PDB file of C-alpha atoms in Angstrom:
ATOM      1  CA  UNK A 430      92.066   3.951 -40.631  1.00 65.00           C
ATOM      2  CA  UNK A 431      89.900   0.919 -41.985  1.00 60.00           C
ATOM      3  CA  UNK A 432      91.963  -2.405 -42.503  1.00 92.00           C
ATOM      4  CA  UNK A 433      89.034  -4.315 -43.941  1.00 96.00           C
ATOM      5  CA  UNK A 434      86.777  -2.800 -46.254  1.00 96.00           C
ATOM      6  CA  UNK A 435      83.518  -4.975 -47.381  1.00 96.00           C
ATOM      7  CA  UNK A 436      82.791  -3.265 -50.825  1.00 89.00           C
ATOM      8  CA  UNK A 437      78.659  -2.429 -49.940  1.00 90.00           C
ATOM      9  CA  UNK A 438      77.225  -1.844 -47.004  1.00 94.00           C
ATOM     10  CA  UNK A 439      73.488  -2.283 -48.000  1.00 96.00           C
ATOM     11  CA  UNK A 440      72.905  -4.728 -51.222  1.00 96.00           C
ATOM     12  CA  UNK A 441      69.355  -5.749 -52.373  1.00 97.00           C
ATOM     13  CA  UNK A 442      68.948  -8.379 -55.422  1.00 97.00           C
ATOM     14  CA  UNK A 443      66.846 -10.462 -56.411  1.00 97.00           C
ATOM     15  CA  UNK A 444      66.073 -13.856 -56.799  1.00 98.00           C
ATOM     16  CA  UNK A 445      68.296 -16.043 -59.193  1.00 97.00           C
ATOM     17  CA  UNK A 446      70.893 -12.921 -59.679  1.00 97.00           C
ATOM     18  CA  UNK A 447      74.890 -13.857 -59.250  1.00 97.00           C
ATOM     19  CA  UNK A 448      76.348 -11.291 -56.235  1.00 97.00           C
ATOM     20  CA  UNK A 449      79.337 -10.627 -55.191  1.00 97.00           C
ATOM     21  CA  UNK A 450      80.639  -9.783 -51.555  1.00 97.00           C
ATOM     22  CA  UNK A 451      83.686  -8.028 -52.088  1.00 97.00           C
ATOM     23  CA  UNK A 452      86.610  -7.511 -49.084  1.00 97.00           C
ATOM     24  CA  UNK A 453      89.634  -6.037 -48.556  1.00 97.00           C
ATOM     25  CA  UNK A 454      92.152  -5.862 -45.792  1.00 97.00           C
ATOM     26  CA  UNK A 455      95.341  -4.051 -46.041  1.00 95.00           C
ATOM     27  CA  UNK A 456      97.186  -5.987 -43.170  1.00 92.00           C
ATOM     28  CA  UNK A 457      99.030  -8.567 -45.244  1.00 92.00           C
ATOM     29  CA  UNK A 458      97.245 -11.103 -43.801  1.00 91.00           C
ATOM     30  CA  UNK A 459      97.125 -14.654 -44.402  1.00 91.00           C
ATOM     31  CA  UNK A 460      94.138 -15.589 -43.213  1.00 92.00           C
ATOM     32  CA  UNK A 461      90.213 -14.323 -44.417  1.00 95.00           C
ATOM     33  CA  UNK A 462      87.178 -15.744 -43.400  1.00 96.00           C
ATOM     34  CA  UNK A 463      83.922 -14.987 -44.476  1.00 98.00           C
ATOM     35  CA  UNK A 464      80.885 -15.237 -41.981  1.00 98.00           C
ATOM     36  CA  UNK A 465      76.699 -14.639 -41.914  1.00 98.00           C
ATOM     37  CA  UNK A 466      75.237 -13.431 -38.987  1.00 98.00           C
ATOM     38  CA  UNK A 467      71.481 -14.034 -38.327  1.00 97.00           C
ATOM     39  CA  UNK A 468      69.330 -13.619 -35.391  1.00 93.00           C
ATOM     40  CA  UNK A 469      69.411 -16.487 -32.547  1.00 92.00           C
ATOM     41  CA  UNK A 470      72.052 -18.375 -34.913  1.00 95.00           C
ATOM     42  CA  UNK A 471      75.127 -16.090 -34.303  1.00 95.00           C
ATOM     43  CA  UNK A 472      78.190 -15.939 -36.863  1.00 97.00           C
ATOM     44  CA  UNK A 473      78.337 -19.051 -39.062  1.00 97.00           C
ATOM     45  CA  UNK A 474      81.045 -19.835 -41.413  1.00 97.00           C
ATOM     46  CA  UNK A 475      80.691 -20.413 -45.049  1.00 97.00           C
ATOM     47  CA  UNK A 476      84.309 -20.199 -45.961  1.00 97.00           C
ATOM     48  CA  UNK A 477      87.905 -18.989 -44.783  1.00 95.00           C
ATOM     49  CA  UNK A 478      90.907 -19.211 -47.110  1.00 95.00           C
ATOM     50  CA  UNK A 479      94.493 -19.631 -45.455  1.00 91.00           C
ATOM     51  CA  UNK A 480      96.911 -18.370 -48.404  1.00 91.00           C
ATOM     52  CA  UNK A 481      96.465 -17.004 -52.051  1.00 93.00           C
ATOM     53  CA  UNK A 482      94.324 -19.429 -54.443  1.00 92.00           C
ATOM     54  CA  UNK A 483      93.439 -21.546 -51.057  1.00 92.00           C
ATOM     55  CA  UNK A 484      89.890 -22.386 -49.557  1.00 94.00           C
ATOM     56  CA  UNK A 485      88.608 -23.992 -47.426  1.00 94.00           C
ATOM     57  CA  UNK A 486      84.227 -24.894 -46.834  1.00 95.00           C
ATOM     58  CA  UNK A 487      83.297 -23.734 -43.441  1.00 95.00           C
ATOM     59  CA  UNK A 488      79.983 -24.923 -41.703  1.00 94.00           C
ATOM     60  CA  UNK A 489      77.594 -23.544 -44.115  1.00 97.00           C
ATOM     61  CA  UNK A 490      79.189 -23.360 -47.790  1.00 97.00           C
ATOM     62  CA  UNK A 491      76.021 -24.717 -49.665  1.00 97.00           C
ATOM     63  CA  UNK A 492      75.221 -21.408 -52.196  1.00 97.00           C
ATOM     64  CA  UNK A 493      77.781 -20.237 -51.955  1.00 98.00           C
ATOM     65  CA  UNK A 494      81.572 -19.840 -53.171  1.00 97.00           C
ATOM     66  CA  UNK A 495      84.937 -17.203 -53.033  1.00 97.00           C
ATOM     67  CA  UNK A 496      87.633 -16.741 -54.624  1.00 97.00           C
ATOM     68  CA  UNK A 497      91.285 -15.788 -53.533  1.00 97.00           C
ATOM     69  CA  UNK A 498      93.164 -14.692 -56.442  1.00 96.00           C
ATOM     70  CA  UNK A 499      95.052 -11.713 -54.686  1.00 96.00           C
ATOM     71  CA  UNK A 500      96.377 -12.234 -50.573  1.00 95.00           C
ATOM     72  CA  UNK A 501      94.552  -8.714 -49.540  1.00 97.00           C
ATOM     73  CA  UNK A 502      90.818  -9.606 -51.435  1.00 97.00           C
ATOM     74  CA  UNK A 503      88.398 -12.154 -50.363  1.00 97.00           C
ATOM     75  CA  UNK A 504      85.287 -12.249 -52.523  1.00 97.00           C
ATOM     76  CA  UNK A 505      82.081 -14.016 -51.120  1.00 98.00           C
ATOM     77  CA  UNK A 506      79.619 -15.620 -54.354  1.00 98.00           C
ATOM     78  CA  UNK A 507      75.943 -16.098 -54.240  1.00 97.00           C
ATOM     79  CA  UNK A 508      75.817 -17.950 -57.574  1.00 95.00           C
ATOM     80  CA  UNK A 509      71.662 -17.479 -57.546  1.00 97.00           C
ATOM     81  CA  UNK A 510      70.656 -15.936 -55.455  1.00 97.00           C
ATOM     82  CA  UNK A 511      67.977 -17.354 -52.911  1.00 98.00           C
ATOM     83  CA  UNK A 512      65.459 -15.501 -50.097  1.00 98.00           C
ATOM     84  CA  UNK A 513      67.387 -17.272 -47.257  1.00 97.00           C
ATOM     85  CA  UNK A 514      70.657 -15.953 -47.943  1.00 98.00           C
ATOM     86  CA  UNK A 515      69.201 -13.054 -46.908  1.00 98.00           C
ATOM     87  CA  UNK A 516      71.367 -11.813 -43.983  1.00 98.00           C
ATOM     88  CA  UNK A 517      74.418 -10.174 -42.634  1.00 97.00           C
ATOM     89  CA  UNK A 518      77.693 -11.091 -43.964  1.00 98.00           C
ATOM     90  CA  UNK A 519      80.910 -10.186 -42.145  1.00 98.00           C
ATOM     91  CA  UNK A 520      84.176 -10.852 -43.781  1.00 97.00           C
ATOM     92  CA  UNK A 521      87.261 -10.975 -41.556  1.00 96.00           C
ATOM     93  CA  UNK A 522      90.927 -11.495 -41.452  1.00 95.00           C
ATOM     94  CA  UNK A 523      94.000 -12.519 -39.561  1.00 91.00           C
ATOM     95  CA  UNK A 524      97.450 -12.748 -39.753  1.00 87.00           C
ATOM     96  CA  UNK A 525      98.509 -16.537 -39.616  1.00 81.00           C
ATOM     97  CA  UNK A 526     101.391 -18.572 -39.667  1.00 73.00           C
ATOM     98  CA  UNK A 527     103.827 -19.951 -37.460  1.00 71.00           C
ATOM     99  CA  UNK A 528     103.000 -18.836 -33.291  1.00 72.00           C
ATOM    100  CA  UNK A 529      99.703 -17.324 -34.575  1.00 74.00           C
ATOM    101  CA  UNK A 530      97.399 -18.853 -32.477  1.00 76.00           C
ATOM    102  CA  UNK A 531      96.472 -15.810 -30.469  1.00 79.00           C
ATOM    103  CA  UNK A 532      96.319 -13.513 -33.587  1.00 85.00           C
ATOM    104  CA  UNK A 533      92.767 -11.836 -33.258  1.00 90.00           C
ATOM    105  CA  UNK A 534      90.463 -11.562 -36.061  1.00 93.00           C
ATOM    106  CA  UNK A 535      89.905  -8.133 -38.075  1.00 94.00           C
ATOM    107  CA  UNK A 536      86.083  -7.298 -39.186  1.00 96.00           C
ATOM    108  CA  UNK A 537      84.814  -5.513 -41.360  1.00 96.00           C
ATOM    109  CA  UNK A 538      81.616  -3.503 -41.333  1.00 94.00           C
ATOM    110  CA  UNK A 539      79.638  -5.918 -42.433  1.00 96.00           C
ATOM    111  CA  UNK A 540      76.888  -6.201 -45.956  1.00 97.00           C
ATOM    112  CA  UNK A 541      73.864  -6.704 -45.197  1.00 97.00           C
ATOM    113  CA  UNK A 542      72.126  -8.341 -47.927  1.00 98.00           C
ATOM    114  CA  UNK A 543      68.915  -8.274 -48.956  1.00 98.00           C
ATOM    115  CA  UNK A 544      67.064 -11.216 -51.261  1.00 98.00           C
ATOM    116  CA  UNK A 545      63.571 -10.240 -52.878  1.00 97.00           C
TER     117      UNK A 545
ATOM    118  CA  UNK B 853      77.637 -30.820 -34.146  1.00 66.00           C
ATOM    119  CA  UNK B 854      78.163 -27.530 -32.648  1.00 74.00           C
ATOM    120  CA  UNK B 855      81.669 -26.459 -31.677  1.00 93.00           C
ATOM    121  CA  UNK B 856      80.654 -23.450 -29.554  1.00 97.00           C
ATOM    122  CA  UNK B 857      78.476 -23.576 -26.889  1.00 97.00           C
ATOM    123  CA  UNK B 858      76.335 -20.605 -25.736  1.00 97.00           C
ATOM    124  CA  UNK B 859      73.368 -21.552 -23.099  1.00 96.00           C
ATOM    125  CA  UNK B 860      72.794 -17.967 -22.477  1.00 96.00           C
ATOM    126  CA  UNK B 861      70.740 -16.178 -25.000  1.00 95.00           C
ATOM    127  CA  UNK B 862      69.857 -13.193 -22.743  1.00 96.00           C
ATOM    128  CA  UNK B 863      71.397 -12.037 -18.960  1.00 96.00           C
ATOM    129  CA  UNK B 864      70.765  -9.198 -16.820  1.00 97.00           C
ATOM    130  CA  UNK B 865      73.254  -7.640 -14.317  1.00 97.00           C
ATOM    131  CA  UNK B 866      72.829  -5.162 -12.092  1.00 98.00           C
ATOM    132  CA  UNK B 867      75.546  -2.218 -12.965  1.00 97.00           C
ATOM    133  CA  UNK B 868      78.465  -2.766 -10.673  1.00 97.00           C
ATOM    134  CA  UNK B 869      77.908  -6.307  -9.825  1.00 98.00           C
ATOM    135  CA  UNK B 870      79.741  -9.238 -11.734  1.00 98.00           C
ATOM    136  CA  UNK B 871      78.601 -11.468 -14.636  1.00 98.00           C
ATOM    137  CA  UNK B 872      79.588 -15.238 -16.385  1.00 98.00           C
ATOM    138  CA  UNK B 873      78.671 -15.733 -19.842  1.00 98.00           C
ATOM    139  CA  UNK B 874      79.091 -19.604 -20.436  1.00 98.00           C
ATOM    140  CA  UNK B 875      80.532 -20.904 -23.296  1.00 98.00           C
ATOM    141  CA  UNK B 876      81.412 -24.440 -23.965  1.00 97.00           C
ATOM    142  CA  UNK B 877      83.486 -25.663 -26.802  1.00 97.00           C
ATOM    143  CA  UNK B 878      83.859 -29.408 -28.505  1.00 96.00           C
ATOM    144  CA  UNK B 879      87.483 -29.769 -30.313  1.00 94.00           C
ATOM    145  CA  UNK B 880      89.522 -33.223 -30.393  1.00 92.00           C
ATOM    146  CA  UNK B 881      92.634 -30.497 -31.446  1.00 90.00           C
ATOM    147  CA  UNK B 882      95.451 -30.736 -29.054  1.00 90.00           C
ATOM    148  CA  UNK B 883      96.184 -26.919 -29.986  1.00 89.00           C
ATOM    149  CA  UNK B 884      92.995 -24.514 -29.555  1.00 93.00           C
ATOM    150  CA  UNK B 885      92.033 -21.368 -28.829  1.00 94.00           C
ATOM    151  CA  UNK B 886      89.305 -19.444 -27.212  1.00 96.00           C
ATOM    152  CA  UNK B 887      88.457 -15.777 -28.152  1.00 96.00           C
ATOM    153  CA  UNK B 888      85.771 -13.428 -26.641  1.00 98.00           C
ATOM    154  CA  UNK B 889      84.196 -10.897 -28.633  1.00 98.00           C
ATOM    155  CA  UNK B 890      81.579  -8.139 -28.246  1.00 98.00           C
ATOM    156  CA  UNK B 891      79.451  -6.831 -30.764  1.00 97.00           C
ATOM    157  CA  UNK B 892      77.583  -3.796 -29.558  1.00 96.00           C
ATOM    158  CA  UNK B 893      74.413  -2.171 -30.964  1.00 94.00           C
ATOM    159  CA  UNK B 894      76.628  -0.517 -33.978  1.00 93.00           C
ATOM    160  CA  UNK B 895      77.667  -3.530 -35.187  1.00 93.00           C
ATOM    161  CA  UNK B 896      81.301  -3.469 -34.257  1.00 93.00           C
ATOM    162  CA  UNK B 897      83.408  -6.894 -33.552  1.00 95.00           C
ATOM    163  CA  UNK B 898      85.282  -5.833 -30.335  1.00 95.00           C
ATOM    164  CA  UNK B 899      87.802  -8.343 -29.164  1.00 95.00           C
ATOM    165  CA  UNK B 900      87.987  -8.686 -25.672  1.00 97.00           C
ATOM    166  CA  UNK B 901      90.082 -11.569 -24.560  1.00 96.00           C
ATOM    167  CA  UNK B 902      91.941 -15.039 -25.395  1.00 95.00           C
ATOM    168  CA  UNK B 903      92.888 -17.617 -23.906  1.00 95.00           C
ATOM    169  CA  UNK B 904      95.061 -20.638 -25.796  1.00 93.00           C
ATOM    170  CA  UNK B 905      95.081 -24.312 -25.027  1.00 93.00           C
ATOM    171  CA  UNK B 906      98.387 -24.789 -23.472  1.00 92.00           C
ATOM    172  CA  UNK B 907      98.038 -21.302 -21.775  1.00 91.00           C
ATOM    173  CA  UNK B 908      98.468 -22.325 -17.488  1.00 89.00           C
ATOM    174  CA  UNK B 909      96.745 -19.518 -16.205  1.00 93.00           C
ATOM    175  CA  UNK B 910      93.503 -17.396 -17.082  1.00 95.00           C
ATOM    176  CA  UNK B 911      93.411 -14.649 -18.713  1.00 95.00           C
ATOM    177  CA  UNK B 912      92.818 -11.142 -17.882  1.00 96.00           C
ATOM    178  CA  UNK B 913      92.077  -8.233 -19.684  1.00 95.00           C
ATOM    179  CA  UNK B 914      91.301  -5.422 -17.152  1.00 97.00           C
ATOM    180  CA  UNK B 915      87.643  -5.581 -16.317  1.00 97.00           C
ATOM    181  CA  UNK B 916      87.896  -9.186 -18.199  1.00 98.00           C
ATOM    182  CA  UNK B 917      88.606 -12.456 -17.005  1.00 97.00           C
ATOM    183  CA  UNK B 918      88.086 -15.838 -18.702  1.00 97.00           C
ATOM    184  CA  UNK B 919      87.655 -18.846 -16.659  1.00 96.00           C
ATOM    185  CA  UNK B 920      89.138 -21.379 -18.427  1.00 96.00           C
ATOM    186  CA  UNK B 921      88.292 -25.226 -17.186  1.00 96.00           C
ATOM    187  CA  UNK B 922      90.043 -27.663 -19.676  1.00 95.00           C
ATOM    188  CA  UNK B 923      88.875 -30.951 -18.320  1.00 94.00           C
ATOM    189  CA  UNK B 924      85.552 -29.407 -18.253  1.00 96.00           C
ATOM    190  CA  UNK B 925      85.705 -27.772 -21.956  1.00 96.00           C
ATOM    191  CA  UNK B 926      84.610 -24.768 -20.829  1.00 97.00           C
ATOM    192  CA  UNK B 927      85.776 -21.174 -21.597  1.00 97.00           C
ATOM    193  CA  UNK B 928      83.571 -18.656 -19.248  1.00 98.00           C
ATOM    194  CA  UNK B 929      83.714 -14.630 -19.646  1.00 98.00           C
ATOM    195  CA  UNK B 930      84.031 -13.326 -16.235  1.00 98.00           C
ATOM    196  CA  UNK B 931      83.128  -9.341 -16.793  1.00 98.00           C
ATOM    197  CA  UNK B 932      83.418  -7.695 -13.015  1.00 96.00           C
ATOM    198  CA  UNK B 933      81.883  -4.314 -11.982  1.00 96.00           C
ATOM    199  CA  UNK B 934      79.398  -4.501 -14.750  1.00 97.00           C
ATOM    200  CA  UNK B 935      78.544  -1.060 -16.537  1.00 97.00           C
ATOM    201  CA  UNK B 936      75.718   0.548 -18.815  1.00 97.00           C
ATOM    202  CA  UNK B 937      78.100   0.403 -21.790  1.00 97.00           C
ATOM    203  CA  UNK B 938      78.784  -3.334 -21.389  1.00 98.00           C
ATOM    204  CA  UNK B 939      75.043  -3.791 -22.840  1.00 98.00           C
ATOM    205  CA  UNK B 940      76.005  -5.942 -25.744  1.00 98.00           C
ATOM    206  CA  UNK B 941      75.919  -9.378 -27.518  1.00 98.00           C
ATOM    207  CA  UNK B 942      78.842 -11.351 -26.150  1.00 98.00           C
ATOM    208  CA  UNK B 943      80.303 -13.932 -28.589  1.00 98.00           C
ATOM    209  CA  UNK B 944      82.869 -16.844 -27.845  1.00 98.00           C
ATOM    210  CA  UNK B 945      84.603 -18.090 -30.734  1.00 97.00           C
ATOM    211  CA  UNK B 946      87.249 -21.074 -31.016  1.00 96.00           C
ATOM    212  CA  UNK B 947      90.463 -21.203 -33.017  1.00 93.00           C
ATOM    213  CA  UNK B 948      91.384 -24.906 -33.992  1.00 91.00           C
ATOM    214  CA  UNK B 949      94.390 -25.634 -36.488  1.00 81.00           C
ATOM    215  CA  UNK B 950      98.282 -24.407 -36.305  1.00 73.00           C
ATOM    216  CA  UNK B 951     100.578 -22.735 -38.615  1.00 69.00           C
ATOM    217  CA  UNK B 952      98.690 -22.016 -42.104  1.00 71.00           C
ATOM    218  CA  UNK B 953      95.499 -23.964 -41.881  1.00 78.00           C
ATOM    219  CA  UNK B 954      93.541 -21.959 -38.881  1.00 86.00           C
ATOM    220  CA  UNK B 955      89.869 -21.962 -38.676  1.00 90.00           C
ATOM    221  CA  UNK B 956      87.481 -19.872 -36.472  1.00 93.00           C
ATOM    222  CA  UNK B 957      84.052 -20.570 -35.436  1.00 95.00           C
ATOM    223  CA  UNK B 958      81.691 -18.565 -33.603  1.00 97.00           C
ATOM    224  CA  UNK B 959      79.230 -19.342 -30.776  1.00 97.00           C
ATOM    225  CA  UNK B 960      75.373 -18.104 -31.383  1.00 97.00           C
ATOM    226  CA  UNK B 961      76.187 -15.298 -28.703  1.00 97.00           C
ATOM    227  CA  UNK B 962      74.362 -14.198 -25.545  1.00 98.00           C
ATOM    228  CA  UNK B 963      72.840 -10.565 -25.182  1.00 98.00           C
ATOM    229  CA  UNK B 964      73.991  -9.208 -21.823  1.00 98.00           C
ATOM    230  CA  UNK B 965      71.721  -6.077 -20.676  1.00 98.00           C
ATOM    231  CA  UNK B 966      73.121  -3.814 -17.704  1.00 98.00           C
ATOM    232  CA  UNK B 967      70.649  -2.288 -15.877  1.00 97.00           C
ATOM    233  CA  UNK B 968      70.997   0.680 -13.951  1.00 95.00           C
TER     234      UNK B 968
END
């Protein structure tokens, strides 16, 4: 029984091309986050979005950008693609709101991208 | 600046005996919390434990225990009794925000090796 579904598992594109990450959770949750997860640097966020149409800029949002437009899909946008956005990316949710603090996060299986 | 803390890249433990993963964390959020996760070699976010910022006592989760030292800004793992499947990378992550806004960074993860 998945919950969150990343759309590919294996992507490879290349240079200057527009991709989309595409995820899914079927929890009802509030909260998605997208991450990329790279060797030595662990799980870095680019963005997280906290309610339908929201978004917020994580740590590393520079390349990228998502869109909410629907509370169970999170979609992750290389607008041109570059070689160092090469990487894993790992979408995840949670359920938010009030007393949510220890809500845990949901991953997917991750898309590992490719940039040639 | 980096939120999450992780000194550790790599540990060994002997199977059986007990290991501390260190993690320290950077927040001026009165309301915070901390989250362990492993990630074995499939790729698989397992959580593991939490602790919250107003919580009095550590938490346990079986074979898990998190030292948690406020003052200190510190959020250990304690694993005890170490085994061959605990071979993973260990991440600590931090919660910061209440209600709708709630964001989640990650540490850059140590890779704890059991050996027989």
């Amino acid at each position: 029984d998945v919950k969150v579904t990343q759309s590919s598992r294996y992507l490879v594109k290349r240079t200057g091309e527009k991709v989309f990450l595409e995820c899914v959770q079927d929890m009802d949750h509030e909260n998605m986050f997208w991450y990329r997860q790279d060797p030595g640097l662990g799980l870095r966020l680019i963005y997280f979005s906290y309610d339908v149409k929201m978004k917020e800029k994580g740590d590393i949002p520079e390349g990228y950008s998502v869109s909410r437009e629907k509370k169970e899909r999170f979609s992750l946008i290389l607008e041109s693609a570059s070689t160092n956005q090469t990487s894993m990316y790992l979408c995840a949710s949670r359920a938010g709101g009030p007393l949510s603090g220890a809500n845990v996060l949901t991953f997917g299986a991750g898309s590992r991208l490719t940039v040639l | 600046a980096q939120k999450i803390t992780q000194t550790q890249p790599g540990m060994f433990v002997q199977e059986k005996e007990a290991v501390t993963l260190d993690c320290t964390y950077d927040t001026s959020d009165p309301s915070y919390g901390l989250f362990w996760y492993k990630q074995p070699s499939s790729g698989e976010m397992i959580f593991l434990i939490y602790q919250g910022s107003y919580d009095q006592q550590n938490a346990t989760e079986g074979r898990y225990s998190l030292n948690f030292q406020k003052a200190r800004k510190s959020a250990n793992l304690v694993i005890s009794a170490s085994q061959l499947g605990d071979s993973a990378m260990y991440f600590c992550a931090m919660r910061e925000g209440d209600g709708g806004y709630q964001k989640v960074t990650f540490g850059t993860g140590t890779k704890l090796q059991v050996i027989p």
